[in-house]
Coordinates of C-alpha atoms and ligand atoms in Angstrom, one line a residue:
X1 CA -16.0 -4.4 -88.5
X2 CA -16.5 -1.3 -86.3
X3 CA -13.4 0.6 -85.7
X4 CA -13.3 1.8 -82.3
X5 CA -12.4 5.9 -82.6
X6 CA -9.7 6.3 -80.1
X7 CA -10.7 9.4 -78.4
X8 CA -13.9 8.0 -77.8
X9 CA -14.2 6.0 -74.0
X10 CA -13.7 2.0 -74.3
X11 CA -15.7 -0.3 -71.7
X12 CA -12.2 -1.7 -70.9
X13 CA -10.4 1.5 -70.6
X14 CA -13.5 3.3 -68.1
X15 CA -13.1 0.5 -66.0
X16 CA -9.5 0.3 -65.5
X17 CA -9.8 -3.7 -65.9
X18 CA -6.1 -3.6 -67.0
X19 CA -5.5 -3.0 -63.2
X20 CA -8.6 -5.0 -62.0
X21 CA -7.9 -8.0 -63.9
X22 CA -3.8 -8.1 -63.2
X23 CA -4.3 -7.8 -59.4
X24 CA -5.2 -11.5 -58.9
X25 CA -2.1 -13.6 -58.1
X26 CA -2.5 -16.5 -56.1
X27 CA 0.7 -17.4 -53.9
X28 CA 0.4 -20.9 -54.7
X29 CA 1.2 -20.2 -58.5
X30 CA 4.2 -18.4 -57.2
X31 CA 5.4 -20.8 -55.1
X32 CA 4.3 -23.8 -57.7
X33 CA 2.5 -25.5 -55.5
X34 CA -1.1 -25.6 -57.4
X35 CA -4.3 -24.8 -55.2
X36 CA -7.0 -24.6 -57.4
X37 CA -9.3 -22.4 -55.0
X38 CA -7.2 -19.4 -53.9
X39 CA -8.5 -18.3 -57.4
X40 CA -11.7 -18.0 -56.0
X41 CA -10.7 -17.1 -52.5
X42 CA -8.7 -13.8 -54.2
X43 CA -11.5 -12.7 -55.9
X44 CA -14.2 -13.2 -53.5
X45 CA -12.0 -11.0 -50.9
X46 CA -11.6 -8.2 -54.0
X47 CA -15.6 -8.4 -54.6
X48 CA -16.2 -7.8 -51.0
X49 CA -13.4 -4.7 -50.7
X50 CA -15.1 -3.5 -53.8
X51 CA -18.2 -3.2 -52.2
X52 CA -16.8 -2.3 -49.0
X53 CA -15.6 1.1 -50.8
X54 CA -19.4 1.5 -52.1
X55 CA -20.7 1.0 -48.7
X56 CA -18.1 3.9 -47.4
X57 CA -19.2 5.9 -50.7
X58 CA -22.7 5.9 -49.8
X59 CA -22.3 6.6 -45.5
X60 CA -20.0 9.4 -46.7
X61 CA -22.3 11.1 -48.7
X62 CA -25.2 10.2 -46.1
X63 CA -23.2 11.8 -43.2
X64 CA -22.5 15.0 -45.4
X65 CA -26.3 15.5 -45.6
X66 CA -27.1 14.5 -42.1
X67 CA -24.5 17.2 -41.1
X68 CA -26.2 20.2 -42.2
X69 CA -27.8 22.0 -39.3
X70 CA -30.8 23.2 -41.6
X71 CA -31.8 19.2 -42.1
X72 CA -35.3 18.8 -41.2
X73 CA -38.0 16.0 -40.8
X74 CA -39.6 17.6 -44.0
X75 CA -36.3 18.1 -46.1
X76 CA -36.2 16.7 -49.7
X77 CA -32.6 15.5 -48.8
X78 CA -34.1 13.1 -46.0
X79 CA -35.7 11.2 -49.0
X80 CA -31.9 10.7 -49.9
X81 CA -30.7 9.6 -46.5
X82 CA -33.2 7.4 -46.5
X83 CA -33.0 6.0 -50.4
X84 CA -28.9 5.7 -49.5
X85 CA -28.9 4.0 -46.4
X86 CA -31.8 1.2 -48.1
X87 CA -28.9 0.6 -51.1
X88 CA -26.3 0.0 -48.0
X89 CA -29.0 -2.9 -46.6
X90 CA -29.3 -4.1 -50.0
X91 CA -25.4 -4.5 -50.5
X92 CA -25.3 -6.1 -47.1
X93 CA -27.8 -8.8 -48.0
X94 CA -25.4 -9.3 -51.1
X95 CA -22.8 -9.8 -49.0
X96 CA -24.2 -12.4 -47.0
X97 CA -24.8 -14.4 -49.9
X98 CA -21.7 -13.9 -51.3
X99 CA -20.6 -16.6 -48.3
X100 CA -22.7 -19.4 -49.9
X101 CA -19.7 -18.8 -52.8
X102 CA -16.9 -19.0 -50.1
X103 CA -18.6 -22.5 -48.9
X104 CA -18.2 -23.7 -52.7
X105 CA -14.6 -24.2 -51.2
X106 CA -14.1 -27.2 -48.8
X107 CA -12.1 -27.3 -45.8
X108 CA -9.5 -29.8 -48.0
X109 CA -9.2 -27.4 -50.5
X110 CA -8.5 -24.2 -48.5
X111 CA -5.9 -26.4 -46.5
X112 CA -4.5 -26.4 -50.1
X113 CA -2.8 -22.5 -49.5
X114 CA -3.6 -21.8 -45.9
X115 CA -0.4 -21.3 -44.5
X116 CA 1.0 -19.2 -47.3
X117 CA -1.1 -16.7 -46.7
X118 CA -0.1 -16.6 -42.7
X119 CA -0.7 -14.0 -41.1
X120 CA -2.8 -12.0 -43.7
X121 CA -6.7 -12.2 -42.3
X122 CA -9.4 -10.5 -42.8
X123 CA -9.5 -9.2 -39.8
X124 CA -6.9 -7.1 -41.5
X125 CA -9.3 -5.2 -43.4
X126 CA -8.9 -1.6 -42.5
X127 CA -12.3 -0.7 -44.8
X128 CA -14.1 -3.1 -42.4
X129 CA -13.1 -1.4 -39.3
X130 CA -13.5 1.6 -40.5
X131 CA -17.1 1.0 -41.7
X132 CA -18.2 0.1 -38.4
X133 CA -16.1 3.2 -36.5
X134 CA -18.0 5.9 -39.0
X135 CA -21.2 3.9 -38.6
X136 CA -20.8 4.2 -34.5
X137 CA -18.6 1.6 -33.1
X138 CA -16.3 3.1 -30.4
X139 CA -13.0 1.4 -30.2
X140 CA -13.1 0.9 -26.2
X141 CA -16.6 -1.0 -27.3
X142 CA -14.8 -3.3 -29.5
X143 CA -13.7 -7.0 -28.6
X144 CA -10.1 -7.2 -28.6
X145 CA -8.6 -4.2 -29.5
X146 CA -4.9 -5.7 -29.2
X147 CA -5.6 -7.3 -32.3
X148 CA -7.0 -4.2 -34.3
X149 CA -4.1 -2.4 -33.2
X150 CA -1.4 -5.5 -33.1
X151 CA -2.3 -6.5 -36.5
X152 CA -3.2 -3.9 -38.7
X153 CA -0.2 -1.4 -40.1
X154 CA 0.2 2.1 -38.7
X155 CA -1.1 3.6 -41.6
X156 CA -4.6 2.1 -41.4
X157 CA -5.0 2.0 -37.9
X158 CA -4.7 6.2 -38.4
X159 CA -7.3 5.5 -40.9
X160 CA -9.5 4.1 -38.4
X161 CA -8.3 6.3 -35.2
X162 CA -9.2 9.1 -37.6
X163 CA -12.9 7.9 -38.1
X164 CA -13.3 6.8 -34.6
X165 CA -12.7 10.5 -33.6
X166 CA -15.2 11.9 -36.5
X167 CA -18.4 12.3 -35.7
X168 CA -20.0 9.3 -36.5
X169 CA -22.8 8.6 -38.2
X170 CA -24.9 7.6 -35.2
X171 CA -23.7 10.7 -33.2
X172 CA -25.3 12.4 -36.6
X173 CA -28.6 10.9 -35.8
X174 CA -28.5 11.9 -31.9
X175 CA -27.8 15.7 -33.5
X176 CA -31.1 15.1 -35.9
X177 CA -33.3 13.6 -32.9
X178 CA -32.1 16.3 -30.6
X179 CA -33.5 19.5 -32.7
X180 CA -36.6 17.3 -33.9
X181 CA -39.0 20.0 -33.6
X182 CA -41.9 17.5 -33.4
X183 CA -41.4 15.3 -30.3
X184 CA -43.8 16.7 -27.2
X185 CA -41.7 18.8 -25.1
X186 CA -40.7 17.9 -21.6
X187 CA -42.2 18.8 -18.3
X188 CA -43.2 18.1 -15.1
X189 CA -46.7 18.4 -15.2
X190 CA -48.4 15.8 -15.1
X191 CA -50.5 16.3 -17.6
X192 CA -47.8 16.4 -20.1
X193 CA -47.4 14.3 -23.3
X194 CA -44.1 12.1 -21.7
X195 CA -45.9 12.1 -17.9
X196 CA -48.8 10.8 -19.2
X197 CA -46.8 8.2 -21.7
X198 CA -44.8 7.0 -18.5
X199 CA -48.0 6.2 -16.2
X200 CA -49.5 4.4 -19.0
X201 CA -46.2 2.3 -19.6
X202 CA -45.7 1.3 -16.0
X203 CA -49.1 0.5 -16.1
X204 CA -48.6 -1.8 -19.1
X205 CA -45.5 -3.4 -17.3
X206 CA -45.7 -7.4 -15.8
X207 CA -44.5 -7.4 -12.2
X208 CA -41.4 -8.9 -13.6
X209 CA -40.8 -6.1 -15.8
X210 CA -41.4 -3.4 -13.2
X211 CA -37.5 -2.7 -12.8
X212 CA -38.3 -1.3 -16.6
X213 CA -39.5 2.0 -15.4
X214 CA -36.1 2.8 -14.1
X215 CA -34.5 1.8 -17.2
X216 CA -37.5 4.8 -18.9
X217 CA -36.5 7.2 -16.4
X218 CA -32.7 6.9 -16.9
X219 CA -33.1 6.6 -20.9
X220 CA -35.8 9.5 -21.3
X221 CA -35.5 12.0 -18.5
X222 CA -32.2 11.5 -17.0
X223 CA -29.6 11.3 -19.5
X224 CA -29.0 15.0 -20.4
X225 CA -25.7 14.9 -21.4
X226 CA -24.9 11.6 -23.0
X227 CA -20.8 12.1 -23.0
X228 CA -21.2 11.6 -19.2
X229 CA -23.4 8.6 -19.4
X230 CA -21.4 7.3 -21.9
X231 CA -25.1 6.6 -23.9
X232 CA -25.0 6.9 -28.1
X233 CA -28.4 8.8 -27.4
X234 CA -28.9 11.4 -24.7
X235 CA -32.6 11.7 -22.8
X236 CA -34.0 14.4 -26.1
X237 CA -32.8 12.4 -28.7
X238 CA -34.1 9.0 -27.1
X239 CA -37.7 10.9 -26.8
X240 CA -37.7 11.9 -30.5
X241 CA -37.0 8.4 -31.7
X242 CA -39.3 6.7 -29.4
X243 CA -42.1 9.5 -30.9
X244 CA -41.4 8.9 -34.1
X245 CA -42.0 5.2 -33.6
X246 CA -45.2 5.6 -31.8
X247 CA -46.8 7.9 -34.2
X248 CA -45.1 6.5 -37.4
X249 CA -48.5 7.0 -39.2
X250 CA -48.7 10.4 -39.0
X251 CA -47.2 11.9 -42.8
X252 CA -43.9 13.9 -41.6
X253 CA -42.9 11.1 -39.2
X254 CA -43.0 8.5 -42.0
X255 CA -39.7 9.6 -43.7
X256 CA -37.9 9.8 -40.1
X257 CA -39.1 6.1 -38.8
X258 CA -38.0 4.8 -42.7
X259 CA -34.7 6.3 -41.5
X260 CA -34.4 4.5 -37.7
X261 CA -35.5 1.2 -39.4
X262 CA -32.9 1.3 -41.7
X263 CA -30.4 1.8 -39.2
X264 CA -31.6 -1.4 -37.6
X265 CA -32.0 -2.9 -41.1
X266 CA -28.1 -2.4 -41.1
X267 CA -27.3 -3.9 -37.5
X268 CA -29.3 -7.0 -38.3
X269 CA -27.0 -7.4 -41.6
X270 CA -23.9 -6.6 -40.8
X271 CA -25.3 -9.3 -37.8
X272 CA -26.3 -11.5 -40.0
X273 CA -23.2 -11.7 -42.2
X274 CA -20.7 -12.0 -38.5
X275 CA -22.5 -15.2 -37.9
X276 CA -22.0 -16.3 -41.6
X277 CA -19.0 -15.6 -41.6
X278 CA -18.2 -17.5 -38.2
X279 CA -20.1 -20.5 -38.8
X280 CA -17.9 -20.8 -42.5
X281 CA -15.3 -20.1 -40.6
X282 CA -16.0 -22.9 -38.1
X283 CA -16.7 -24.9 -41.1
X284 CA -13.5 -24.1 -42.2
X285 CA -11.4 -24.5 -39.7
X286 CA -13.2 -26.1 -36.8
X287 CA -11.5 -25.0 -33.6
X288 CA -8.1 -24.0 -35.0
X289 CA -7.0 -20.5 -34.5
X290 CA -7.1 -18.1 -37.7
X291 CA -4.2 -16.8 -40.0
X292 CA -4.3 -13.7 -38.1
X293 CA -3.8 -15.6 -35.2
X294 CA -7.1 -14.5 -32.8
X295 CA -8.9 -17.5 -31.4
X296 CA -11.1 -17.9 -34.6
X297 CA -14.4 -18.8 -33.9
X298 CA -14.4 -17.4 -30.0
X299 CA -13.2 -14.3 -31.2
X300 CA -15.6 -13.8 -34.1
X301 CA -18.4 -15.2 -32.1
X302 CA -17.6 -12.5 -29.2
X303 CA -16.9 -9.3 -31.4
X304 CA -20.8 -10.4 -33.2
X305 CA -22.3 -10.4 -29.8
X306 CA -20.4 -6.6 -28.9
X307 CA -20.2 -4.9 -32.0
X308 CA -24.2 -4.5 -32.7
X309 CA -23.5 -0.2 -33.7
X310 CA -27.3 0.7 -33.1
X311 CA -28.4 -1.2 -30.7
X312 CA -29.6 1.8 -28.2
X313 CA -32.1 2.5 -30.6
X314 CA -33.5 -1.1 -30.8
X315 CA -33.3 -1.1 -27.0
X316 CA -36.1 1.6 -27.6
X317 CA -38.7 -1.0 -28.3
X318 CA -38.5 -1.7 -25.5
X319 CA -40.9 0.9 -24.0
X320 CA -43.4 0.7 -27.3
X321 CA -47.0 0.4 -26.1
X322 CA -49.9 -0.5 -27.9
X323 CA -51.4 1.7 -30.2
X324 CA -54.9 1.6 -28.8
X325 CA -53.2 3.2 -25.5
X326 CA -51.4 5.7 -26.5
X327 CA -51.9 9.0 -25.7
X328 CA -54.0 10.8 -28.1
X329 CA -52.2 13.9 -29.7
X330 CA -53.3 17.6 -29.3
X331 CA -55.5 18.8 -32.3
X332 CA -52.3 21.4 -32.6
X333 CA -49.8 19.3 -32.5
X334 CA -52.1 16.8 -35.0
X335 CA -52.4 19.5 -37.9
X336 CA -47.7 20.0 -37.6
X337 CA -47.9 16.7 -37.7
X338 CA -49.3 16.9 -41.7
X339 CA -52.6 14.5 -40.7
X340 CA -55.3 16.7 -40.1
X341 CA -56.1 20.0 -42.1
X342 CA -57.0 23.1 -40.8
Ligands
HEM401 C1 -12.2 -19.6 -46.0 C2 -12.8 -18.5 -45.7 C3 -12.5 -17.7 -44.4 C4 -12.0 -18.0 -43.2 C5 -11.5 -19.4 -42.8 C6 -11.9 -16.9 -42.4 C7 -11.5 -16.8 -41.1 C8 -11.4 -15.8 -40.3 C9 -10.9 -15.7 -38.9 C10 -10.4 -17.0 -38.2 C11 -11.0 -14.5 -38.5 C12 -10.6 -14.0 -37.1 C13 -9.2 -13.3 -37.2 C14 -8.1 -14.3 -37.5 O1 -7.6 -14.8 -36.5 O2 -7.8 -14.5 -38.6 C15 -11.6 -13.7 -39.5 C16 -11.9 -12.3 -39.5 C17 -12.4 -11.6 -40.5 N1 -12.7 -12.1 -41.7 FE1 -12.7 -13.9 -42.4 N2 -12.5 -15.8 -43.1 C18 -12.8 -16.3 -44.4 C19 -13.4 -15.5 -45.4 C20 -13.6 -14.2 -45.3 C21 -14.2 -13.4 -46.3 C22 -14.6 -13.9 -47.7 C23 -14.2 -12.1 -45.9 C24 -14.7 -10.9 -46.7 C25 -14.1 -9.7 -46.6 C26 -13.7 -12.1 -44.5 C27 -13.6 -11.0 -43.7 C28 -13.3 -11.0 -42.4 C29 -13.3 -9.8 -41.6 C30 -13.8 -8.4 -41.9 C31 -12.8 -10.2 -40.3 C32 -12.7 -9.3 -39.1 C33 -14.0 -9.5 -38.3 C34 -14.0 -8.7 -37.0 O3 -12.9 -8.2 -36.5 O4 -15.1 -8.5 -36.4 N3 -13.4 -13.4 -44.2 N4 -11.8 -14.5 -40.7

């Protein structure tokens, strides 16, 4: 048999499974009151920390990046935002299905331990709240912020006060779009790229969609400083990202539109896994009130319709036209843009 050298690195010992493996004790063992599934209902929580501390692993890394003033549209390292921010969509899909496990368990059987794990929730899960807060979400846009500070202990809720205050990931972006050398510069005249772009929108606008062209004007010419419109994107930034996904095509915008859509990519995940989640939950528990003691359902259902992180940039597609009417792109401006050569 092989003898295993002892200076040399052991599966077990690298990953700690010692700890790992020990940290699964279900109260109903303690108390001798056998409930089969809080096995599963330990681990399935641990699996989902686990990858919550990935997720954070991978934004952390992606807002160190983003944060350097010499980023470009044609930097190597946005090949790395981008390639990082895919892996965080593909750990949210896993996520979601992790739920089909969870509904292994029936209602019965979770009533089996319920109550001894009053008032724990997940809602305590500082690594969840503090996800969303470096992703974007501001706390005076979150639904029921007694609870986040009510329920979860001091120490976490400085966690999450802490990244709230940070720049987040999305204020990141705004930065980006804002010194986007690319996007048409803004003027009055009305031969300009934007002037042209508006008159061609408005004229691409139902009568019942008219009041739109207030909404353009607000989001792309008025909103200079977007601290005082309390926006995530100020007027510059909206412009660049609202370029970049009308000329997509062109080669140097095609690494920055990979970028937005996986922002979206990650709204319509972490979306998708709130309404999972919620309808296990009312599954689970109908229209009783959850161990942490929010409404259950009503709140969960509430905090998935407010808590969308990136959803000014979706509201940008709003104002996409069709391609065969857009404006066509100076022959200068063509060649920057890597399409034609010179
Ligand atoms: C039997 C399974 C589950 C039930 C019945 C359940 C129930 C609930 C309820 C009722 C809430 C609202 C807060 C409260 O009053 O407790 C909640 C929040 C939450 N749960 Fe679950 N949950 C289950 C499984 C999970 C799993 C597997 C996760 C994975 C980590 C999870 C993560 C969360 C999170 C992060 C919140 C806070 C959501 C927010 O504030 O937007 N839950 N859960």
């Amino acid at each position: 048999m092989h003898k295993y050298p002892s200076a040399q690195m052991h599966y077990h010992d690298y990953l700690q499974l010692d700890k790992i493996l020990k940290a699964q004790q279900p109260e109903s063992e303690k108390q001798n009151l056998p409930a089969h599934d809080e096995m599963l209902f330990i681990i399935i929580h641990q699996a989902y920390e686990l990858w919550f501390k990935q997720l954070h692993y991978e934004v952390d890394s992606v807002a160190a990046i983003m944060n350097k003033p010499s980023l470009n549209d044609n930097s190597p390292e946005l090949q790395t935002v981008v390639h990082r921010l895919n892996r965080c969509v593909t750990i949210l899909r896993v996520l979601i299905h992790q739920i089909d496990i969870m509904e292994t368990m029936t209602p019965m059987d979770f009533l089996d331990f319920r109550d001894m794990l009053r008032p724990a929730s997940g809602f305590q899960s500082w690594q969840f709240k503090e996800l969303e807060a470096k992703l974007g979400l501001k706390f005076e846009h979150r639904h029921g912020k007694e609870y986040y500070t009510s329920q979860l202990k001091t120490e976490h809720v400085d966690i999450i006060k802490n990244a709230e205050s940070g720049k987040s990931l999305l204020d990141l972006i705004n930065g980006w779009l804002e010194r986007m050398p690319l996007s048409p510069a803004l003027s009055d005249d009305k031969n300009s790229f934007w002037q042209i772009y508006r008159s061609s929108y408005n004229a691409s606008l139902a009568d019942a969609e008219k009041e739109n062209l207030n909404a353009f004007d607000e989001i792309f010419f008025n909103n200079t400083q977007r601290t005082l419109h309390h926006t995530q994107l100020s007027s510059s930034a909206s412009r660049a990202a609202l370029f970049i996904m009308l000329y997509r095509g062109y080669p140097l915008l095609q690494l920055p539109f990979q970028l937005l859509n996986c922002l979206l990519e990650i709204d319509e995940q972490l979306s998708s896994w709130r309404y999972r989640h919620m309808n296990m939950v009312h599954r689970m528990i109908g229209t009783r009130i959850g161990t942490g003691g929010s409404t259950g359902k009503d709140y969960l259902k509430a905090a998935a319709d407010k808590h969308y992180i990136f959803k000014e940039i979706a509201q940008l597609n709003s104002f996409l036209m069709e391609r065969r009417k857009l404006p066509a792109l100076p022959r200068e401006m063509e060649e920057r843009l890597g399409f034609v050569h010179k």
